[in-house]
Each structure stands twice: as C-alpha cells, then as structure tokens.
mmCIF file of C-alpha atoms in Angstrom:
data_model
loop_
_atom_site.group_PDB
_atom_site.id
_atom_site.type_symbol
_atom_site.label_atom_id
_atom_site.label_comp_id
_atom_site.label_asym_id
_atom_site.label_seq_id
_atom_site.Cartn_x
_atom_site.Cartn_y
_atom_site.Cartn_z
ATOM 1 C CA MET F 1 34.203 -26.568 -160.510
ATOM 2 C CA PRO F 2 37.534 -25.370 -159.149
ATOM 3 C CA SER F 3 40.321 -24.795 -161.572
ATOM 4 C CA SER F 4 43.781 -24.234 -160.294
ATOM 5 C CA GLY F 5 46.142 -23.465 -163.042
ATOM 6 C CA CYS F 6 46.403 -20.197 -165.010
ATOM 7 C CA ARG F 7 44.367 -18.949 -167.905
ATOM 8 C CA GLN F 8 47.204 -16.745 -168.793
ATOM 9 C CA ARG F 9 48.027 -15.115 -172.038
ATOM 10 C CA GLY F 10 49.989 -13.738 -170.409
ATOM 11 C CA ARG F 11 52.145 -35.093 -172.983
ATOM 12 C CA ALA F 12 53.870 -40.564 -176.643
ATOM 13 C CA SER F 13 53.853 -43.022 -174.062
ATOM 14 C CA CYS F 14 56.009 -42.397 -171.038
ATOM 15 C CA VAL F 15 56.212 -43.344 -167.390
ATOM 16 C CA HIS F 16 53.602 -41.202 -165.684
ATOM 17 C CA ARG F 17 55.802 -40.438 -162.689
ATOM 18 C CA ALA F 18 58.310 -38.810 -164.998
ATOM 19 C CA GLU F 19 55.883 -36.016 -165.684
ATOM 20 C CA THR F 20 53.900 -34.999 -162.647
ATOM 21 C CA THR F 21 52.366 -31.618 -163.337
ATOM 22 C CA LEU F 22 51.754 -29.076 -160.619
ATOM 23 C CA LYS F 23 48.896 -26.643 -160.965
ATOM 24 C CA ALA F 24 48.652 -23.739 -158.576
ATOM 25 C CA LEU F 25 45.749 -21.866 -157.078
ATOM 26 C CA GLY F 26 46.481 -18.328 -155.968
ATOM 27 C CA CYS F 27 50.215 -18.881 -155.556
ATOM 28 C CA ALA F 28 53.292 -19.890 -157.431
ATOM 29 C CA LEU F 29 54.272 -23.478 -158.125
ATOM 30 C CA VAL F 30 55.466 -25.469 -155.143
ATOM 31 C CA GLY F 31 57.892 -28.317 -155.804
ATOM 32 C CA THR F 32 56.475 -31.620 -154.657
ATOM 33 C CA GLY F 33 59.212 -34.199 -154.652
ATOM 34 C CA ARG F 34 60.836 -33.892 -158.062
ATOM 35 C CA PRO F 35 58.415 -32.084 -160.354
ATOM 36 C CA ARG F 36 58.825 -32.544 -164.055
ATOM 37 C CA SER F 37 56.165 -30.240 -165.378
ATOM 38 C CA GLY F 38 54.522 -27.061 -164.210
ATOM 39 C CA ARG F 39 51.195 -25.459 -165.059
ATOM 40 C CA PRO F 40 51.278 -21.931 -163.693
ATOM 41 C CA PRO F 41 48.421 -20.378 -161.720
ATOM 42 C CA ARG F 42 45.379 -19.828 -163.828
ATOM 43 C CA GLY F 43 42.249 -20.207 -161.712
ATOM 44 C CA GLN F 44 39.256 -19.274 -163.803
ATOM 45 C CA ALA F 45 40.330 -15.701 -164.301
ATOM 46 C CA THR F 46 40.228 -15.832 -168.059
ATOM 47 C CA THR F 47 36.852 -17.522 -168.245
ATOM 48 C CA THR F 48 35.410 -14.709 -166.165
ATOM 49 C CA LEU F 49 36.518 -11.966 -168.528
ATOM 50 C CA ARG F 50 33.833 -10.066 -170.356
ATOM 51 C CA GLY F 51 33.347 -11.446 -173.824
ATOM 52 C CA GLY F 52 34.758 -8.339 -175.498
ATOM 53 C CA ASP F 53 37.567 -7.669 -173.048
ATOM 54 C CA ARG F 54 41.140 -8.760 -173.522
ATOM 55 C CA TYR F 55 44.464 -8.152 -171.940
ATOM 56 C CA PRO F 56 46.136 -4.957 -173.136
ATOM 57 C CA GLN F 57 48.403 -5.276 -176.150
ATOM 58 C CA PRO F 58 51.688 -3.920 -174.865
ATOM 59 C CA SER F 59 54.591 -2.677 -176.928
ATOM 60 C CA PRO F 60 58.157 -3.033 -175.662
ATOM 61 C CA PRO F 61 58.741 -2.323 -172.890
ATOM 62 C CA PRO F 62 55.443 -3.910 -171.837
ATOM 63 C CA LEU F 63 53.155 -1.926 -169.583
ATOM 64 C CA PRO F 64 51.628 -3.528 -166.490
ATOM 65 C CA PRO F 65 48.036 -4.672 -167.104
ATOM 66 C CA PRO F 66 45.159 -3.150 -165.169
ATOM 67 C CA PRO F 67 44.032 -4.994 -162.021
ATOM 68 C CA LEU F 68 42.152 -8.149 -162.884
ATOM 69 C CA ALA F 69 39.181 -6.923 -160.888
ATOM 70 C CA SER F 70 38.634 -4.230 -163.494
ATOM 71 C CA ARG F 71 38.339 -6.925 -166.160
ATOM 72 C CA ALA F 72 36.033 -9.243 -164.240
ATOM 73 C CA ASP F 73 32.302 -9.268 -164.701
ATOM 74 C CA LEU F 74 31.370 -10.172 -161.141
ATOM 75 C CA SER F 75 29.538 -8.124 -158.562
ATOM 76 C CA GLU F 76 32.105 -9.103 -155.938
ATOM 77 C CA GLY F 77 34.666 -7.116 -157.938
ATOM 78 C CA HIS F 78 37.087 -9.943 -158.571
ATOM 79 C CA ALA F 79 37.406 -12.830 -161.005
ATOM 80 C CA HIS F 80 35.628 -15.962 -159.806
ATOM 81 C CA ARG F 81 36.392 -14.719 -156.275
ATOM 82 C CA TYR F 82 40.113 -15.117 -156.960
ATOM 83 C CA TRP F 83 42.017 -12.096 -155.698
ATOM 84 C CA VAL F 84 44.787 -11.317 -158.151
ATOM 85 C CA THR F 85 47.374 -8.533 -157.987
ATOM 86 C CA ASP F 86 48.919 -9.209 -161.418
ATOM 87 C CA GLY F 87 52.275 -9.004 -159.651
ATOM 88 C CA LEU F 88 53.469 -12.265 -161.199
ATOM 89 C CA GLY F 89 53.875 -12.161 -164.959
ATOM 90 C CA LEU F 90 54.850 -14.406 -167.835
ATOM 91 C CA PHE F 91 58.576 -13.822 -167.332
ATOM 92 C CA GLU F 92 58.403 -14.738 -163.643
ATOM 93 C CA LEU F 93 56.344 -17.868 -164.300
ATOM 94 C CA LEU F 94 58.698 -19.087 -167.014
ATOM 95 C CA THR F 95 61.674 -18.354 -164.773
ATOM 96 C CA LEU F 96 60.075 -20.242 -161.886
ATOM 97 C CA CYS F 97 59.515 -23.326 -164.030
ATOM 98 C CA GLU F 98 63.108 -23.085 -165.214
ATOM 99 C CA LEU F 99 64.378 -22.939 -161.627
ATOM 100 C CA LEU F 100 62.243 -25.983 -160.776
ATOM 101 C CA HIS F 101 63.588 -27.857 -163.841
ATOM 102 C CA SER F 102 59.976 -28.240 -164.878
ATOM 103 C CA THR F 103 58.297 -28.213 -168.247
ATOM 104 C CA CYS F 104 55.938 -25.262 -168.325
ATOM 105 C CA GLN F 105 52.419 -25.335 -169.756
ATOM 106 C CA MET F 106 50.558 -22.102 -170.468
ATOM 107 C CA SER F 107 46.863 -21.795 -171.259
ATOM 108 C CA ILE F 108 45.262 -19.768 -174.037
ATOM 109 C CA TYR F 109 41.905 -18.015 -173.941
ATOM 110 C CA THR F 110 39.397 -19.183 -176.567
ATOM 111 C CA GLY F 111 36.747 -16.498 -176.393
ATOM 112 C CA TYR F 112 34.583 -18.308 -173.849
ATOM 113 C CA SER F 113 33.661 -16.515 -170.636
ATOM 114 C CA MET F 114 31.768 -18.251 -167.857
ATOM 115 C CA GLY F 115 28.025 -17.780 -168.156
ATOM 116 C CA ARG F 116 28.328 -16.236 -171.622
ATOM 117 C CA ARG F 117 28.462 -17.368 -175.214
ATOM 118 C CA TYR F 118 31.678 -17.484 -177.194
ATOM 119 C CA VAL F 119 32.702 -14.314 -178.925
ATOM 120 C CA PRO F 120 32.408 -14.467 -182.733
ATOM 121 C CA VAL F 121 34.994 -16.840 -184.164
ATOM 122 C CA ALA F 122 36.837 -14.091 -186.013
ATOM 123 C CA GLN F 123 37.641 -12.402 -182.712
ATOM 124 C CA SER F 124 39.728 -15.403 -181.707
ATOM 125 C CA GLU F 125 42.239 -14.244 -184.306
ATOM 126 C CA THR F 126 43.306 -11.704 -181.700
ATOM 127 C CA PHE F 127 43.735 -14.378 -179.045
ATOM 128 C CA ALA F 128 45.725 -16.503 -181.493
ATOM 129 C CA GLN F 129 48.070 -13.589 -182.183
ATOM 130 C CA ASP F 130 48.459 -12.997 -178.460
ATOM 131 C CA ALA F 131 49.452 -16.646 -178.046
ATOM 132 C CA VAL F 132 51.994 -16.442 -180.880
ATOM 133 C CA ASP F 133 53.446 -13.318 -179.255
ATOM 134 C CA MET F 134 53.697 -15.216 -175.966
ATOM 135 C CA LEU F 135 55.551 -18.055 -177.674
ATOM 136 C CA ASP F 136 57.842 -15.583 -179.421
ATOM 137 C CA PHE F 137 58.639 -13.994 -176.061
ATOM 138 C CA ALA F 138 59.403 -17.423 -174.594
ATOM 139 C CA ASN F 139 61.179 -19.076 -177.500
ATOM 140 C CA ALA F 140 62.308 -16.824 -180.351
ATOM 141 C CA ALA F 141 65.793 -15.516 -181.003
ATOM 142 C CA PRO F 142 66.163 -11.885 -179.889
ATOM 143 C CA ALA F 143 67.203 -10.792 -183.360
ATOM 144 C CA SER F 144 64.077 -12.288 -184.939
ATOM 145 C CA SER F 145 61.306 -10.972 -182.698
ATOM 146 C CA PRO F 146 60.661 -7.741 -180.796
ATOM 147 C CA TRP F 147 59.123 -9.842 -178.023
ATOM 148 C CA ALA F 148 62.254 -11.971 -177.738
ATOM 149 C CA ALA F 149 64.278 -8.763 -177.663
ATOM 150 C CA VAL F 150 62.224 -7.715 -174.631
ATOM 151 C CA ARG F 151 63.079 -11.041 -172.986
ATOM 152 C CA GLU F 152 66.774 -10.408 -173.669
ATOM 153 C CA ARG F 153 66.571 -6.935 -172.137
ATOM 154 C CA MET F 154 64.964 -8.518 -169.091
ATOM 155 C CA GLY F 155 68.127 -10.577 -168.635
ATOM 156 C CA HIS F 156 67.239 -13.888 -170.330
ATOM 157 C CA ALA F 157 68.758 -14.013 -173.800
ATOM 158 C CA ALA F 158 68.391 -17.787 -174.114
ATOM 159 C CA PRO F 159 64.958 -19.152 -175.066
ATOM 160 C CA PHE F 160 62.866 -20.656 -172.295
ATOM 161 C CA GLY F 161 61.795 -23.510 -174.563
ATOM 162 C CA LEU F 162 58.051 -23.342 -173.909
ATOM 163 C CA SER F 163 56.872 -26.450 -175.731
ATOM 164 C CA ARG F 164 53.304 -27.054 -174.547
ATOM 165 C CA VAL F 165 50.175 -24.953 -174.234
ATOM 166 C CA GLU F 166 46.528 -25.687 -173.525
ATOM 167 C CA VAL F 167 43.891 -24.123 -175.755
ATOM 168 C CA GLY F 168 40.826 -23.648 -173.575
ATOM 169 C CA ASN F 169 39.787 -25.064 -170.228
ATOM 170 C CA GLU F 170 36.552 -26.761 -169.217
ATOM 171 C CA GLU F 171 34.908 -25.728 -172.471
ATOM 172 C CA ARG F 172 31.166 -26.371 -172.743
ATOM 173 C CA ASP F 173 29.859 -25.499 -176.192
ATOM 174 C CA MET F 174 30.809 -28.181 -178.715
ATOM 175 C CA SER F 175 28.546 -26.814 -181.463
ATOM 176 C CA GLY F 176 29.920 -25.705 -184.806
ATOM 177 C CA GLU F 177 30.498 -22.094 -183.736
ATOM 178 C CA GLY F 178 31.623 -22.997 -180.222
ATOM 179 C CA TYR F 179 34.825 -24.531 -178.953
ATOM 180 C CA PRO F 180 35.710 -26.561 -182.100
ATOM 181 C CA ALA F 181 35.741 -23.469 -184.319
ATOM 182 C CA HIS F 182 37.813 -21.394 -181.904
ATOM 183 C CA TYR F 183 40.177 -24.316 -181.275
ATOM 184 C CA GLU F 184 40.694 -24.794 -185.012
ATOM 185 C CA LEU F 185 41.504 -21.143 -185.649
ATOM 186 C CA ILE F 186 43.879 -20.780 -182.708
ATOM 187 C CA THR F 187 45.712 -24.075 -183.204
ATOM 188 C CA ARG F 188 46.119 -23.448 -186.935
ATOM 189 C CA ARG F 189 47.919 -20.204 -186.158
ATOM 190 C CA LEU F 190 50.013 -21.766 -183.414
ATOM 191 C CA TRP F 191 51.179 -24.737 -185.473
ATOM 192 C CA ALA F 192 51.939 -22.487 -188.429
ATOM 193 C CA ALA F 193 54.344 -20.527 -186.233
ATOM 194 C CA TYR F 194 55.572 -23.450 -184.092
ATOM 195 C CA PRO F 195 54.990 -26.795 -185.868
ATOM 196 C CA SER F 196 56.462 -28.907 -183.048
ATOM 197 C CA LEU F 197 54.346 -27.284 -180.338
ATOM 198 C CA HIS F 198 52.320 -29.731 -178.231
ATOM 199 C CA ILE F 199 48.753 -28.568 -177.713
ATOM 200 C CA VAL F 200 46.394 -29.784 -174.996
ATOM 201 C CA ALA F 201 42.641 -29.546 -175.619
ATOM 202 C CA SER F 202 39.823 -29.226 -173.125
ATOM 203 C CA GLY F 203 38.733 -32.763 -172.329
ATOM 204 C CA ARG F 204 36.250 -34.619 -170.168
ATOM 205 C CA TRP F 205 35.109 -32.785 -167.085
ATOM 206 C CA GLY F 206 31.343 -33.223 -166.835
ATOM 207 C CA PRO F 207 29.278 -31.817 -169.720
ATOM 208 C CA PRO F 208 28.825 -33.862 -172.917
ATOM 209 C CA ILE F 209 31.851 -33.854 -175.212
ATOM 210 C CA GLU F 210 30.155 -34.948 -178.444
ATOM 211 C CA GLY F 211 31.439 -32.594 -181.112
ATOM 212 C CA SER F 212 34.790 -32.010 -179.378
ATOM 213 C CA PRO F 213 37.522 -31.154 -181.878
ATOM 214 C CA CYS F 214 39.378 -34.208 -180.582
ATOM 215 C CA LEU F 215 36.485 -36.424 -181.738
ATOM 216 C CA THR F 216 35.832 -34.817 -185.117
ATOM 217 C CA GLY F 217 39.161 -35.109 -186.874
ATOM 218 C CA GLN F 218 41.123 -32.160 -185.532
ATOM 219 C CA ARG F 219 44.599 -32.739 -184.158
ATOM 220 C CA CYS F 220 44.745 -33.055 -180.355
ATOM 221 C CA ASP F 221 48.075 -34.045 -178.865
ATOM 222 C CA LEU F 222 46.419 -34.483 -175.452
ATOM 223 C CA TRP F 223 43.185 -33.589 -173.766
ATOM 224 C CA ASP F 224 42.646 -32.452 -170.223
ATOM 225 C CA ASP F 225 40.424 -34.589 -167.944
ATOM 226 C CA HIS F 226 39.155 -33.258 -164.594
ATOM 227 C CA TYR F 227 37.815 -35.282 -161.653
ATOM 228 C CA TYR F 228 36.521 -34.063 -158.300
ATOM 229 C CA ARG F 229 34.890 -36.925 -156.371
ATOM 230 C CA PRO F 230 34.131 -38.141 -152.832
ATOM 231 C CA PRO F 231 36.884 -40.422 -151.506
ATOM 232 C CA ASP F 232 34.905 -43.680 -151.859
ATOM 233 C CA VAL F 233 33.992 -42.834 -155.434
ATOM 234 C CA MET F 234 37.561 -41.970 -156.393
ATOM 235 C CA ALA F 235 38.879 -45.119 -154.701
ATOM 236 C CA ALA F 236 36.634 -47.111 -157.050
ATOM 237 C CA MET F 237 38.157 -45.311 -160.059
ATOM 238 C CA GLY F 238 41.512 -47.078 -159.967
ATOM 239 C CA GLY F 239 40.530 -48.884 -163.170
ATOM 240 C CA GLU F 240 39.187 -45.791 -164.954
ATOM 241 C CA TYR F 241 41.910 -45.841 -167.616
ATOM 242 C CA ASP F 242 42.074 -49.641 -167.876
ATOM 243 C CA ARG F 243 38.892 -49.245 -169.921
ATOM 244 C CA TYR F 244 40.062 -46.214 -171.883
ATOM 245 C CA ASN F 245 39.542 -46.320 -175.628
ATOM 246 C CA ARG F 246 43.090 -46.229 -176.980
ATOM 247 C CA SER F 247 41.902 -44.578 -180.197
ATOM 248 C CA LEU F 248 41.111 -41.409 -178.224
ATOM 249 C CA PRO F 249 43.753 -38.757 -177.453
ATOM 250 C CA LYS F 250 46.342 -39.291 -174.791
ATOM 251 C CA VAL F 251 45.366 -37.824 -171.452
ATOM 252 C CA TYR F 252 46.579 -35.159 -169.104
ATOM 253 C CA VAL F 253 44.550 -35.464 -165.879
ATOM 254 C CA GLY F 254 44.816 -31.759 -165.279
ATOM 255 C CA GLU F 255 42.685 -31.503 -162.148
ATOM 256 C CA PHE F 256 41.699 -34.134 -159.610
ATOM 257 C CA ALA F 257 41.078 -34.514 -155.890
ATOM 258 C CA ALA F 258 39.002 -36.696 -153.569
ATOM 259 C CA ASN F 259 37.461 -33.563 -152.147
ATOM 260 C CA GLY F 260 33.827 -34.579 -151.866
ATOM 261 C CA GLY F 261 32.743 -33.397 -148.419
ATOM 262 C CA ALA F 262 35.931 -31.318 -148.270
ATOM 263 C CA LYS F 263 37.331 -33.383 -145.389
ATOM 264 C CA ARG F 264 41.099 -33.222 -145.027
ATOM 265 C CA SER F 265 41.606 -36.916 -144.399
ATOM 266 C CA LEU F 266 43.951 -39.830 -144.901
ATOM 267 C CA ARG F 267 40.978 -41.589 -146.496
ATOM 268 C CA ALA F 268 40.936 -38.984 -149.264
ATOM 269 C CA ALA F 269 44.690 -39.299 -149.790
ATOM 270 C CA LEU F 270 44.436 -43.078 -150.100
ATOM 271 C CA ALA F 271 41.631 -42.690 -152.635
ATOM 272 C CA GLU F 272 43.793 -40.366 -154.707
ATOM 273 C CA ALA F 273 46.694 -42.817 -154.473
ATOM 274 C CA ILE F 274 44.498 -45.635 -155.830
ATOM 275 C CA PHE F 275 43.376 -43.405 -158.681
ATOM 276 C CA MET F 276 46.983 -42.404 -159.478
ATOM 277 C CA ILE F 277 48.201 -45.999 -159.461
ATOM 278 C CA GLY F 278 45.745 -46.434 -162.312
ATOM 279 C CA PHE F 279 47.601 -43.638 -164.130
ATOM 280 C CA GLU F 280 50.840 -45.537 -163.648
ATOM 281 C CA ARG F 281 49.343 -48.769 -164.919
ATOM 282 C CA ASN F 282 48.062 -46.956 -167.999
ATOM 283 C CA ALA F 283 51.077 -44.768 -168.700
ATOM 284 C CA ASP F 284 50.639 -45.435 -172.406
ATOM 285 C CA VAL F 285 47.691 -43.039 -172.360
ATOM 286 C CA VAL F 286 47.891 -41.049 -169.098
ATOM 287 C CA VAL F 287 50.908 -38.908 -169.754
ATOM 288 C CA ALA F 288 50.665 -36.438 -166.876
ATOM 289 C CA SER F 289 48.540 -35.395 -163.929
ATOM 290 C CA SER F 290 48.151 -32.549 -161.469
ATOM 291 C CA PHE F 291 46.355 -32.247 -158.151
ATOM 292 C CA ALA F 292 44.082 -29.279 -157.698
ATOM 293 C CA PRO F 293 43.743 -26.941 -155.966
ATOM 294 C CA LEU F 294 47.380 -26.676 -154.963
ATOM 295 C CA CYS F 295 47.908 -23.567 -152.824
ATOM 296 C CA ASN F 296 45.637 -21.723 -150.440
ATOM 297 C CA ASN F 297 46.098 -18.620 -148.337
ATOM 298 C CA VAL F 298 44.141 -19.475 -145.201
ATOM 299 C CA ARG F 299 43.145 -15.832 -144.814
ATOM 300 C CA GLY F 300 41.613 -15.781 -148.263
ATOM 301 C CA THR F 301 40.113 -19.255 -148.586
ATOM 302 C CA GLN F 302 37.906 -20.111 -151.540
ATOM 303 C CA TRP F 303 38.078 -23.890 -151.734
ATOM 304 C CA ALA F 304 37.977 -25.947 -148.554
ATOM 305 C CA TYR F 305 40.318 -28.680 -149.824
ATOM 306 C CA ASN F 306 43.813 -27.517 -150.851
ATOM 307 C CA LEU F 307 47.117 -29.371 -150.967
ATOM 308 C CA VAL F 308 49.278 -26.629 -149.403
ATOM 309 C CA ASN F 309 47.784 -24.135 -146.952
ATOM 310 C CA LEU F 310 49.675 -21.087 -145.767
ATOM 311 C CA ASN F 311 49.660 -17.684 -144.163
ATOM 312 C CA SER F 312 52.456 -15.131 -144.091
ATOM 313 C CA SER F 313 54.634 -17.124 -141.708
ATOM 314 C CA ARG F 314 53.774 -20.836 -141.807
ATOM 315 C CA LEU F 315 52.085 -23.564 -143.776
ATOM 316 C CA PHE F 316 50.569 -27.018 -143.441
ATOM 317 C CA VAL F 317 49.908 -29.704 -146.017
ATOM 318 C CA LEU F 318 47.221 -32.345 -146.408
ATOM 319 C CA PRO F 319 47.935 -36.095 -146.303
ATOM 320 C CA SER F 320 47.414 -35.878 -150.075
ATOM 321 C CA TYR F 321 50.669 -33.913 -150.306
ATOM 322 C CA HIS F 322 52.633 -36.961 -149.173
ATOM 323 C CA VAL F 323 50.931 -39.092 -151.819
ATOM 324 C CA GLN F 324 51.980 -36.601 -154.478
ATOM 325 C CA THR F 325 55.517 -36.514 -153.084
ATOM 326 C CA LEU F 326 55.776 -40.289 -152.982
ATOM 327 C CA LEU F 327 54.680 -40.781 -156.577
ATOM 328 C CA SER F 328 56.591 -37.837 -158.020
ATOM 329 C CA SER F 329 59.857 -38.706 -156.285
ATOM 330 C CA ALA F 330 59.875 -42.454 -156.982
ATOM 331 C CA LEU F 331 60.997 -42.061 -160.575
ATOM 332 C CA GLY F 332 62.049 -45.082 -162.555
#
C-alpha cells in the first residue's frame, strides 16, 4: 500500500479544515490552498531498512548519511523502489514547514521492516534516543543541548516548535512483543523528555488491529487511518465517521485517495470530496487528513495516481488537487 510521508529520524476537537495535512511522495511539501500542517516525505523507506540497520549516529557537525540504497534490502537497489538522494534533511524539512506556516509531523521508526519481524524490543531504545535527539535539535535551547547548538550554528537559533510525531506507520504485528511493546518503550522515552508532545499511533489500514496499544490502555493522542478505494466505494464512505465509536482515539486520516483503477478522473475527485465532507461533519474526531500520494516525477513514476505530477520544467495536477484546495482554503 503506498505511503507518502517520511519515515524520517531524521491532532481535541477542531474544525477539520483548519488542519489539512500534506504528505509528500518523492518531493517536498507543496502548499495546497492554505496548509496548516505538514508531514514531510517518508515513503516506506524506513520500513524497508534491514532489521539491524539504522541511520548513522552523527556528532556535531553531523555527517551526511550514506545513500539510502545502501541501507535498503531490495534487489532493485533502492528502498521500496523510491529513489532517494538524501539531499533533503531534517533542517530543510523543518524550515520548509516553517516557511509554509505549517505544523510539522515527523515519523519515528519502531524496529519493524517490511517483510521482517520486529527487532528485539530492547533495540528500540536506540530508536527512542534518536527521536529524542531529533526533538532536541528541533526544540531545545542551544545552551541546553549539543543538537540545538548545531541548529543554532546552522542559522536557526530559535526552536522550530516540533510538537507532533508519529510512532510507526502501517504496523502489522499487534502481539505482545510487536508494535505495542515498541510503541510503549519509545513513547515512554518521548513523553519523559517532552511531556506535551502529541504522538500519533499507527491506526486502521487493513490488517486486524486487535491488540493495538490504542485499544489496550496505552496513551494515543491520535491514530492514523489509511484508505485507498475505488471511486464508487469511497463515495459510499461519506458516513464512515458518523458511525465512529467516540471512545476510540481521535483520528488523523493520514493517507487516502479514490485511486482504485488508477484513473485520473473527476469521478475520483468527487468521491474524495464526499469522503472529506464526512471529516468535516465529524470534526470532533477527525482532526486532520492528508491525500496520498502527493508528488510524482513523471520520469520516475511508481504510483499511477498522484496529486501533483511534474518533470524538470512543468507540472500538472489531478482534479483531486482542486478538491484539496477548495477544502483547505475555505477556513471558518
């Protein structure tokens, strides 16, 4: 299933339109109307890492990481067929969200790699520390953290104010030693360092969710639902959240598109609009949403249905783009 944000180490009721999240696939965020929240490019790069691999642990000044292809366990030589140059880093993504006046959401690796089992729970201590370091880089005072001092030397003394992260993405294993255990360890460390941090959990995307940390007593500020459906099916989902159990976590619809059949049609855009109107009607639980995939280089196409399509000199958008623009710009 396509994922179009960033698995990068590196939403409370509100009007849904006030927080339209943009997730990107293979490119930086593109402002649609008046974006309020940004989820930087993630793809499924992290979930294709080898179980024992991790990003290098830099010391100030940070060294560039090796090419992602060298960390991917795929015969094609690249992560989930996503070509990545690693030319866009944490600093650039945070700066981009700042320029867009958007709330940024980063994702944190949990030890799960596609087609493999989770690493032993204790190994997630490393990923938790990486995430704390990321938050220190984004938020801490330069005098209190070597990572924040790096940020200051890069020309941004003021904190970025990163206030939301997602722990995991499309997690499958809800057994005792699977996602719940890794989620508990990582979130415990994060909330100890940043008590007011909002954390998004992997939500409903297809496989059974019995045993999810959100259903077994752990704190989940939000969970991330994903929907890819044919247009007629999505058009019938306008009431999906009318029936939502209000005792469950609030929802970030992190990925959705009426892309069944991959036809770039007005019919698909209308189906997505009907689905999103249901978000509006249920803004007490659906806090944010993001279309996926967002960006596509037409000379390196992976998914057939993308909101913004470009080459080096021009671009075109789907009818769905105008739906996103309409709903994200009609704030009130």
